[in-house]
Short mmCIF file of C-alpha atoms in Angstrom, two decimals:
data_model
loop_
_atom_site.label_atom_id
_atom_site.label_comp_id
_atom_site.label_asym_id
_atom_site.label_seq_id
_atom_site.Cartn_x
_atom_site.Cartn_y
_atom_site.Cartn_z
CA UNK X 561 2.98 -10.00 16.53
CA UNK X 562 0.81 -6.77 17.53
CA UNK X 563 1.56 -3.37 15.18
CA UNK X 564 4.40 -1.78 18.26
CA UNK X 565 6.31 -4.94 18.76
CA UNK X 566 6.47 -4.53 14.41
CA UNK X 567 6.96 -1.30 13.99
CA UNK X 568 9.61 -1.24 17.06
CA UNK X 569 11.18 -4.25 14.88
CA UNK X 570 11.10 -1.49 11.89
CA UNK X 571 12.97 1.15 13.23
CA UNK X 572 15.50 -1.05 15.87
CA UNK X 573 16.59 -3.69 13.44
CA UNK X 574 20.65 -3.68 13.72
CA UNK X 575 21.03 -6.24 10.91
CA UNK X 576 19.83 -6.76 7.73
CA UNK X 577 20.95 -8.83 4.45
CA UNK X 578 19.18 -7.60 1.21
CA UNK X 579 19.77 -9.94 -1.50
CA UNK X 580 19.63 -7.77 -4.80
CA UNK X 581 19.68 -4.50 -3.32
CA UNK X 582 22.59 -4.18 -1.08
CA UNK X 583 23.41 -5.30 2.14
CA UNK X 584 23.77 -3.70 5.83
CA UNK X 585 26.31 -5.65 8.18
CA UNK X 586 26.29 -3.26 10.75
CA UNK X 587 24.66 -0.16 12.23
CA UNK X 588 26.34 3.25 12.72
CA UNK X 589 28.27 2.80 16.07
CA UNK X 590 27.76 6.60 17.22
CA UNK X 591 25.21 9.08 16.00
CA UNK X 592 26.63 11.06 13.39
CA UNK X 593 26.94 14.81 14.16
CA UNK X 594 24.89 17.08 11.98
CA UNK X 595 23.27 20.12 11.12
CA UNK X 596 21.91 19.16 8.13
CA UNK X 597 17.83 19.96 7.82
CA UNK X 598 16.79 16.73 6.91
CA UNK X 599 12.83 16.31 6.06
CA UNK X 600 11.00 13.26 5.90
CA UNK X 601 7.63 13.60 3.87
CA UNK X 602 5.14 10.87 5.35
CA UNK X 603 4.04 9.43 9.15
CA UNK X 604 2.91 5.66 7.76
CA UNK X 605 5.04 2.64 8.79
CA UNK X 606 7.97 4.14 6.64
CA UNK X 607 7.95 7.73 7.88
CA UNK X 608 7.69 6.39 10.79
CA UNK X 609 10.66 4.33 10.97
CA UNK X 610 12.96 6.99 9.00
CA UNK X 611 11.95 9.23 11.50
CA UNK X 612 13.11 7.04 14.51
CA UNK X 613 16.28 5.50 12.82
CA UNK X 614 17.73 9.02 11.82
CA UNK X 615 16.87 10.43 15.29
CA UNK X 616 18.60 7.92 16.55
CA UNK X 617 21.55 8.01 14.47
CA UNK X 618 22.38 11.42 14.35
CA UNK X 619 23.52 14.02 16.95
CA UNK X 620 22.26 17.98 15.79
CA UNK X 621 20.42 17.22 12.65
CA UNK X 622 16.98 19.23 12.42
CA UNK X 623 14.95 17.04 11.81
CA UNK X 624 11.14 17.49 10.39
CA UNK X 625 8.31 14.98 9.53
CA UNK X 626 5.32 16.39 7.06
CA UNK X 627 1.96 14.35 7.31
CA UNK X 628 -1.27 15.16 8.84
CA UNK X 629 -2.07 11.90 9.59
CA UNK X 630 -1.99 11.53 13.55
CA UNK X 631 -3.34 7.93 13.18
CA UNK X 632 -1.19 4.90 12.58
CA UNK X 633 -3.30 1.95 11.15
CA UNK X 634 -1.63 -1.55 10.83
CA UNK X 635 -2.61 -2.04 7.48
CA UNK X 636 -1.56 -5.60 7.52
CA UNK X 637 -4.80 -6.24 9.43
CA UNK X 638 -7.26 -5.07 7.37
CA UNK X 639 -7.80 -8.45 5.34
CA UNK X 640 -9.14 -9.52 8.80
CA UNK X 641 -11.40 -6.81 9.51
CA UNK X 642 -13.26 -7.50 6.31
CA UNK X 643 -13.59 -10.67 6.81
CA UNK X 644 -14.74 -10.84 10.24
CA UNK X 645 -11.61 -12.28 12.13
CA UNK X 646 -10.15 -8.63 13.76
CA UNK X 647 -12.53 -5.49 14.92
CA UNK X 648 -11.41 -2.41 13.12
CA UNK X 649 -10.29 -0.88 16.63
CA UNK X 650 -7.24 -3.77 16.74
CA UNK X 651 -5.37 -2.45 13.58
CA UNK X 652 -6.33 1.30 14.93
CA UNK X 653 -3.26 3.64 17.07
CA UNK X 654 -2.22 6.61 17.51
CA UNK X 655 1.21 7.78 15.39
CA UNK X 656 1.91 10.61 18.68
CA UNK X 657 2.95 6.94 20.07
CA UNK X 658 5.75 6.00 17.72
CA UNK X 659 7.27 9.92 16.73
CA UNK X 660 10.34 10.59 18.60
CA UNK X 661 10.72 13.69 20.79
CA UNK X 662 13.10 15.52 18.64
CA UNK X 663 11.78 15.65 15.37
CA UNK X 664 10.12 18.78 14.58
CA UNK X 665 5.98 16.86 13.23
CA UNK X 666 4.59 19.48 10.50
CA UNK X 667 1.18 18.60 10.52
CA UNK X 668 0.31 19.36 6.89
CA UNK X 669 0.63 17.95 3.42
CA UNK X 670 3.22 18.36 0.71
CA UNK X 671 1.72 19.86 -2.35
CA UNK X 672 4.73 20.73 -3.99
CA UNK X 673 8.33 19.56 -4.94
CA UNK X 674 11.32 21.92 -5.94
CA UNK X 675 13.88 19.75 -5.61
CA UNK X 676 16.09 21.56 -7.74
CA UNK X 677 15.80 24.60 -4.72
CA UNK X 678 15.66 21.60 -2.10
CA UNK X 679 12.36 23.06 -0.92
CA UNK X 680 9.13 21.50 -0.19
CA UNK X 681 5.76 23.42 0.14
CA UNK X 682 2.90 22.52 2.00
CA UNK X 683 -1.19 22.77 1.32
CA UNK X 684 -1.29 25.59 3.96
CA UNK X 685 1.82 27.56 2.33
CA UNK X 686 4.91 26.54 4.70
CA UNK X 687 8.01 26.44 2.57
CA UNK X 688 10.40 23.94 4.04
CA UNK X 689 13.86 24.22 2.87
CA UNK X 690 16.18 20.88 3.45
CA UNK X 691 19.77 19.42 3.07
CA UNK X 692 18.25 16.38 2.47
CA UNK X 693 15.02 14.93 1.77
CA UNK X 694 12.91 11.33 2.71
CA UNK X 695 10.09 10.54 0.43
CA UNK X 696 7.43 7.96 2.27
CA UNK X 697 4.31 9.43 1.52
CA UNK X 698 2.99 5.93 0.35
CA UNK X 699 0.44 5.73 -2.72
CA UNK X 700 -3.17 7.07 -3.64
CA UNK X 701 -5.96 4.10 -4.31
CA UNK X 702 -7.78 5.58 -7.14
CA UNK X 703 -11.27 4.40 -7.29
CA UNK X 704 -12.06 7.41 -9.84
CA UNK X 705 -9.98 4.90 -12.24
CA UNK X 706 -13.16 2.89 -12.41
CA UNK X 707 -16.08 4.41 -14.04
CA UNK X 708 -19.01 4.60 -11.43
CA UNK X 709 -16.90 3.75 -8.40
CA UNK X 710 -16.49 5.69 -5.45
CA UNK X 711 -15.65 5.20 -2.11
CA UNK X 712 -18.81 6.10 -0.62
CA UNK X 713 -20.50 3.25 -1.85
CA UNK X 714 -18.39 0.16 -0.04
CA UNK X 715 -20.23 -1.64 2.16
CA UNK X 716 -23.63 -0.77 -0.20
CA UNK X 717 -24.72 -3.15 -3.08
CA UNK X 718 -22.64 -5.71 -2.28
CA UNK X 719 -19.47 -3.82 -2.91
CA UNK X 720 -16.00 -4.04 -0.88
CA UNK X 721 -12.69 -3.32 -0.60
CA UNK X 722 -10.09 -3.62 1.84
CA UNK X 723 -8.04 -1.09 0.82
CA UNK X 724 -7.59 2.81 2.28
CA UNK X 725 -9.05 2.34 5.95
CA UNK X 726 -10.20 0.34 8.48
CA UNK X 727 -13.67 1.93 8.04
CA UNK X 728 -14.24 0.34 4.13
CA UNK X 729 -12.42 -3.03 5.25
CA UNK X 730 -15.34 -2.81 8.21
CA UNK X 731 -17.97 -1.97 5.70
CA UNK X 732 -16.72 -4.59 3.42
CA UNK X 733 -17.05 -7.42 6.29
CA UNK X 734 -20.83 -6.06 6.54
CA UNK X 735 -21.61 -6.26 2.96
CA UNK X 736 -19.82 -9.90 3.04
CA UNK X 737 -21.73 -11.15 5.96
CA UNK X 738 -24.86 -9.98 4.47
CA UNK X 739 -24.34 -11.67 1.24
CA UNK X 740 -23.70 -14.83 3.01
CA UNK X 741 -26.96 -14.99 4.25
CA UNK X 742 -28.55 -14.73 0.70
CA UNK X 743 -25.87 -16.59 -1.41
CA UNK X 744 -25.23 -15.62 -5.25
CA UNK X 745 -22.31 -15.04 -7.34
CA UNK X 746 -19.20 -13.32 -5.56
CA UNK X 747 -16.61 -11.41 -7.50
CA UNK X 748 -12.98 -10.83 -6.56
CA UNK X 749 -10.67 -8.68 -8.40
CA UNK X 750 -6.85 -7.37 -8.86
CA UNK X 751 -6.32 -3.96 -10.07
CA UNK X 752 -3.91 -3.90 -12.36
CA UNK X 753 -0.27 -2.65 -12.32
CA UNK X 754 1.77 -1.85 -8.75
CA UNK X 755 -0.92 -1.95 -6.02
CA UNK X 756 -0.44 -2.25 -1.51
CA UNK X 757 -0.39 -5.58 -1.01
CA UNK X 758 -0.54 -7.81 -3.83
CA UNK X 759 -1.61 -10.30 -1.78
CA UNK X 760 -4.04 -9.00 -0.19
CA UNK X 761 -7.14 -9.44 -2.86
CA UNK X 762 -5.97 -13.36 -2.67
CA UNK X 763 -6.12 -13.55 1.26
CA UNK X 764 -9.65 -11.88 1.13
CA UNK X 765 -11.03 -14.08 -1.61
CA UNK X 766 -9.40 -17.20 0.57
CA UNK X 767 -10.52 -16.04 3.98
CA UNK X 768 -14.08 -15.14 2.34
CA UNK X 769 -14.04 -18.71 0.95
CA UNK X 770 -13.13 -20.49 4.61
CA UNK X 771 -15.96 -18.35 5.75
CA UNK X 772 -18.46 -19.67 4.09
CA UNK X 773 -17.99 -23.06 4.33
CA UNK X 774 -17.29 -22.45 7.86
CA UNK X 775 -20.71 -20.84 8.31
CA UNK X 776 -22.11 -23.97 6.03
CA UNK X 777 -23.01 -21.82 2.87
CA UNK X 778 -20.93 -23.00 0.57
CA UNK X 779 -22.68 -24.78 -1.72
CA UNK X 780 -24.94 -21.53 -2.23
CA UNK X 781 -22.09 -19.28 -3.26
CA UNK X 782 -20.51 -19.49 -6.83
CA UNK X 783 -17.08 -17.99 -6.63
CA UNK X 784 -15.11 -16.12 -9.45
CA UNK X 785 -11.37 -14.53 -9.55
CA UNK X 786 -10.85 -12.29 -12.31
CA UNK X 787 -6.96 -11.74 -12.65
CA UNK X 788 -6.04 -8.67 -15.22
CA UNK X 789 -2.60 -11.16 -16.45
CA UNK X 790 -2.05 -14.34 -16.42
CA UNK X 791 -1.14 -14.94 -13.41
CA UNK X 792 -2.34 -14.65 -9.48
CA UNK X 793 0.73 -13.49 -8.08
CA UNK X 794 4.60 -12.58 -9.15
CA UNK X 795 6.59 -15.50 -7.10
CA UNK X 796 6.75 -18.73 -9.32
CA UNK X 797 6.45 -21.08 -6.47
CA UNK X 798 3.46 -19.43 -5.13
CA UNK X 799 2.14 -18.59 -8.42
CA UNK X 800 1.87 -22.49 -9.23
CA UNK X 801 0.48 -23.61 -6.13
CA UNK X 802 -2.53 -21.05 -6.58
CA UNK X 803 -3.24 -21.70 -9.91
CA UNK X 804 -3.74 -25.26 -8.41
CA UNK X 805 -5.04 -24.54 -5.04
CA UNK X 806 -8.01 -21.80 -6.33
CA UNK X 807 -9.75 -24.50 -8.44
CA UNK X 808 -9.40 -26.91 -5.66
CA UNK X 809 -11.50 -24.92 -3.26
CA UNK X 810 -14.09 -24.31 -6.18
CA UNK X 811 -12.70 -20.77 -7.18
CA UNK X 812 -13.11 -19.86 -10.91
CA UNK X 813 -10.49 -17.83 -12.50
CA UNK X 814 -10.46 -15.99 -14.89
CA UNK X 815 -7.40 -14.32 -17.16
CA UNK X 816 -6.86 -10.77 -18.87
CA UNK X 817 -9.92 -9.50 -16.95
CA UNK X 818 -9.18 -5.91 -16.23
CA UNK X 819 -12.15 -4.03 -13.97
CA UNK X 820 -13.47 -0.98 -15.63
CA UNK X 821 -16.33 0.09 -14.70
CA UNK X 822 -19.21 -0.60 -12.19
CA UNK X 823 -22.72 -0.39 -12.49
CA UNK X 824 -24.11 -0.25 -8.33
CA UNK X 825 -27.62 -0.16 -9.34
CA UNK X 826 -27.89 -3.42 -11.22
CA UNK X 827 -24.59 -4.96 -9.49
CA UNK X 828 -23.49 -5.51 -12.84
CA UNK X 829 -19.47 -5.00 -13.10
CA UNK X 830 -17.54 -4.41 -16.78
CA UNK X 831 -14.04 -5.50 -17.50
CA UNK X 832 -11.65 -4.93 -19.91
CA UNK X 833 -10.47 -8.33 -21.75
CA UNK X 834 -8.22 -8.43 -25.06
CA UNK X 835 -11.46 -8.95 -27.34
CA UNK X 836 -13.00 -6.13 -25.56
CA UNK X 837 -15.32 -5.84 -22.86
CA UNK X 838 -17.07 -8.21 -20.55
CA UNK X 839 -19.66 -7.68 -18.49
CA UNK X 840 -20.56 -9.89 -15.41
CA UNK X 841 -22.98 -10.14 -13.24
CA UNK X 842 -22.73 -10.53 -8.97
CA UNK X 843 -24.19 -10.11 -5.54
CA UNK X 844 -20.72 -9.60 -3.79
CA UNK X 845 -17.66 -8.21 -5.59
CA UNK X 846 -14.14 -7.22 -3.94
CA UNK X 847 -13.09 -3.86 -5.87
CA UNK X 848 -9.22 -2.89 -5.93
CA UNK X 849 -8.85 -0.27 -7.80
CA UNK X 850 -5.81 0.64 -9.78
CA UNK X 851 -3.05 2.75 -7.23
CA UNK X 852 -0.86 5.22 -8.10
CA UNK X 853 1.99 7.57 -6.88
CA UNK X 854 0.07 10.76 -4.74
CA UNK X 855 -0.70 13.69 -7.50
CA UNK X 856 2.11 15.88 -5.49
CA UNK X 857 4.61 13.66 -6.03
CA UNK X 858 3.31 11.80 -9.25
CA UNK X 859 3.45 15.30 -11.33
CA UNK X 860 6.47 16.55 -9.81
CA UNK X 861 9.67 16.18 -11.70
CA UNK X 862 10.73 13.59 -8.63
CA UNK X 863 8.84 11.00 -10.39
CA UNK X 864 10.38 8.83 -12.93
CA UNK X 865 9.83 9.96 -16.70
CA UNK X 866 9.49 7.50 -18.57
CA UNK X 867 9.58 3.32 -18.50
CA UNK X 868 7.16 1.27 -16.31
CA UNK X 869 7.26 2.91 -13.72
CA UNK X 870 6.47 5.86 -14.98
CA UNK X 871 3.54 4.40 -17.02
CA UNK X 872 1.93 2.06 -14.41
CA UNK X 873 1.66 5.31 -11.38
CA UNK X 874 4.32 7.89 -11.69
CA UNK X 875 6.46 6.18 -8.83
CA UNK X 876 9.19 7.62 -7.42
CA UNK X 877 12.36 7.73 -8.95
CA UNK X 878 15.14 5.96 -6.93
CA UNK X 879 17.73 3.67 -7.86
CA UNK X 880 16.75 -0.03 -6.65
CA UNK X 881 19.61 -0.98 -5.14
CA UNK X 882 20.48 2.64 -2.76
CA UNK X 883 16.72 4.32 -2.65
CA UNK X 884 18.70 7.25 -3.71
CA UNK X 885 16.96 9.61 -6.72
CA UNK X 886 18.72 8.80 -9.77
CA UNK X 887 18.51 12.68 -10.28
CA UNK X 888 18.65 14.05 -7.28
CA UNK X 889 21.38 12.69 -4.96
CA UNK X 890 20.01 14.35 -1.55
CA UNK X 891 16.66 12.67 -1.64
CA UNK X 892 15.95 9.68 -1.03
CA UNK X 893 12.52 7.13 -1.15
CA UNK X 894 10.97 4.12 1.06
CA UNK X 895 7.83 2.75 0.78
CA UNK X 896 4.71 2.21 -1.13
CA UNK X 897 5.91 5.32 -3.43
CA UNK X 898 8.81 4.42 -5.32
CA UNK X 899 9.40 2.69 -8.11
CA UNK X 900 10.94 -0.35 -7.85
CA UNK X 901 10.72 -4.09 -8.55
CA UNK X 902 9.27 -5.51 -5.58
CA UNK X 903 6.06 -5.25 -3.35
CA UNK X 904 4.60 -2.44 -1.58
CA UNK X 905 4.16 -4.04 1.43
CA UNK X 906 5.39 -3.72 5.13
CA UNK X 907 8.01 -6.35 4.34
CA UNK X 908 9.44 -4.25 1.64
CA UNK X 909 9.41 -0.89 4.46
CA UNK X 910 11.89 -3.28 6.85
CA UNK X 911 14.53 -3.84 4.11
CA UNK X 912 14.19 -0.47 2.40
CA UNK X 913 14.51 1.91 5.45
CA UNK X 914 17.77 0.65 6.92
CA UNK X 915 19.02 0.85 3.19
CA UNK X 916 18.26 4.60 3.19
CA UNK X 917 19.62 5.38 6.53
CA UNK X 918 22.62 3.85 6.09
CA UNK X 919 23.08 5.28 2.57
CA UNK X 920 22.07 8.96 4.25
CA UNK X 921 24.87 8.32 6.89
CA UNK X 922 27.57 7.93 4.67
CA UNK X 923 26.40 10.78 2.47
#
């Protein structure tokens, strides 16, 4: 399925059961008429689909989007990028493609949240006053988390990451490929806590691992998967079969191994373990760093206050069953930004947005 036949399946879907969090039997069957200032705060695959299902369903409301982003990336893809199966210009479009006409596109950032004036404020100074307010902004990947990581240097001393853009997971395929040639010791991690994609560190270590042995280099690669619980990933059935499967295709894992720190220089990376630290040593390593809510949002009284979510990235605050703020009943949250039990992936956008329109509608 290409990104516009998905993202068209995001914002058109008529039907949708959601077991544990509600259930929609049936769309609205005429727009709704409005004139309600209703602001949606993020243009990802969530903003994105808010913004076309409440165009659609209302008649009058003002409607106005807040993201400078005017690219649309298929995150999805990225795995593939950095592993050499996609170019970085498949997962690339433009979001102008997928806005409809009458929303109003703001094309700044939020830096601040009053929601007890219902009033957002931008990075250039716009004050935007709303009825009611859509929270998709998605999350920030914080490689400050991890002492001498930075962006800059994927793609250099054998580091990747497929996370943020289509330009690391294309520097990350480039450091991978190299180290193929050369063999050594390859490092994958997990950061810890709620991150995009759970998955996603598993599908690069397994698509790095078919690579090799595809490419007949194999036997000169010694693989190792640190995991920061004990686990690989949070469904039981899949859970089990990894556990198995890894070991199988000669992946070591490893337990409790929280990345901390990395040392480019002497590709030498440091983890946190429950006796202390660990330091190993590697010619590739995978970085994901921890992720977290964007500072806006995370320090704004929208986030939760306390609990897990409020300790693992200052997520959004929204009950789990409605995606309505448990504080504030005009706003409302989709995405990789709120705090709930279940992934932040595209999978989680398609049964979270309808849940929020339809729980807009009827309010």
């Amino acid at each position: 399925m290409d990104r516009r036949t998905f993202l068209q399946l995001l914002a058109g879907t008529s039907a949708v059961g959601l077991s544990g969090i509600g259930s929609i039997t049936a769309v609205q069957a005429k727009p709704v008429t409005t004139n309600a200032r209703i602001v949606i705060v993020g243009a990802g695959a969530a903003g994105v689909s808010l913004a076309n299902r409440v165009a659609r369903e209302t008649e009058g409301a003002q409607i106005t989007v807040i993201d400078r982003t005017t690219r649309h990336v298929y995150q999805p893809g990225l795995t593939l990028v950095a592993t050499g199966t996609w170019q970085a210009s498949k997962v690339i479009d433009i979001n102008s493609a997928y806005m409809p006409s009458k929303v109003n596109w703001l094309q700044e950032m939020v830096a601040e949240y009053h929601p007890s004036q219902n009033r957002v404020v931008t990075d250039q100074g716009t004050q935007v006053a709303y009825d009611y307010l859509l929270i998709a902004t998605g999350l920030h990947v914080d490689f400050d988390a991890i002492e001498g990581m930075s962006s800059e240097l994927i793609g250099q001393h054998g580091i990747g990451c497929v996370y943020d853009s289509p330009e690391h997971a294309e520097r990350t395929w480039s450091a991978l490929e190299s180290f193929s040639k050369t063999g050594g010791k390859a490092v994958y991690t997990r950061g810890a806590g709620g991150i995009k994609c759970a998955g996603a560190p598993l599908k690069v270590t397994m698509l790095s691992e078919h690579y090799f042995r595809r490419e007949n280099v194999r036997d000169n690669i010694e693989m190792v998967y640190n995991s920061p619980s004990a686990g690989l990933f949070s469904q039981p059935d899949i859970n089990s079969f990894l556990k198995e499967h890894f070991p199988e295709r000669g992946i070591h894992l490893n337990w409790h191994r929280r990345l901390i720190a990395i040392d480019a220089d002497r590709k030498e990376a440091t983890f946190a373990t429950a006796e202390g630290t660990e330091k190993q040593d590697y010619d590739f390593i995978h970085v994901v760093p921890p992720m977290r809510a964007p500072d806006s949002l995370g320090q704004s009284d929208l986030a939760w206050q306390e609990g897990n979510f409020a300790a693992d990235g200052n997520w959004l605050e929204v009950d789990r069953h409605t995606m309505r703020h448990r504080r504030y009943p005009n706003v409302f949250g989709a995405g990789d930004c709120v705090g709930t039990p279940i992934g932040k992936t595209a999978a989680s956008v398609k049964a979270q947005v309808p849940v929020v329109v339809r729980n807009l509608l009827r309010v």
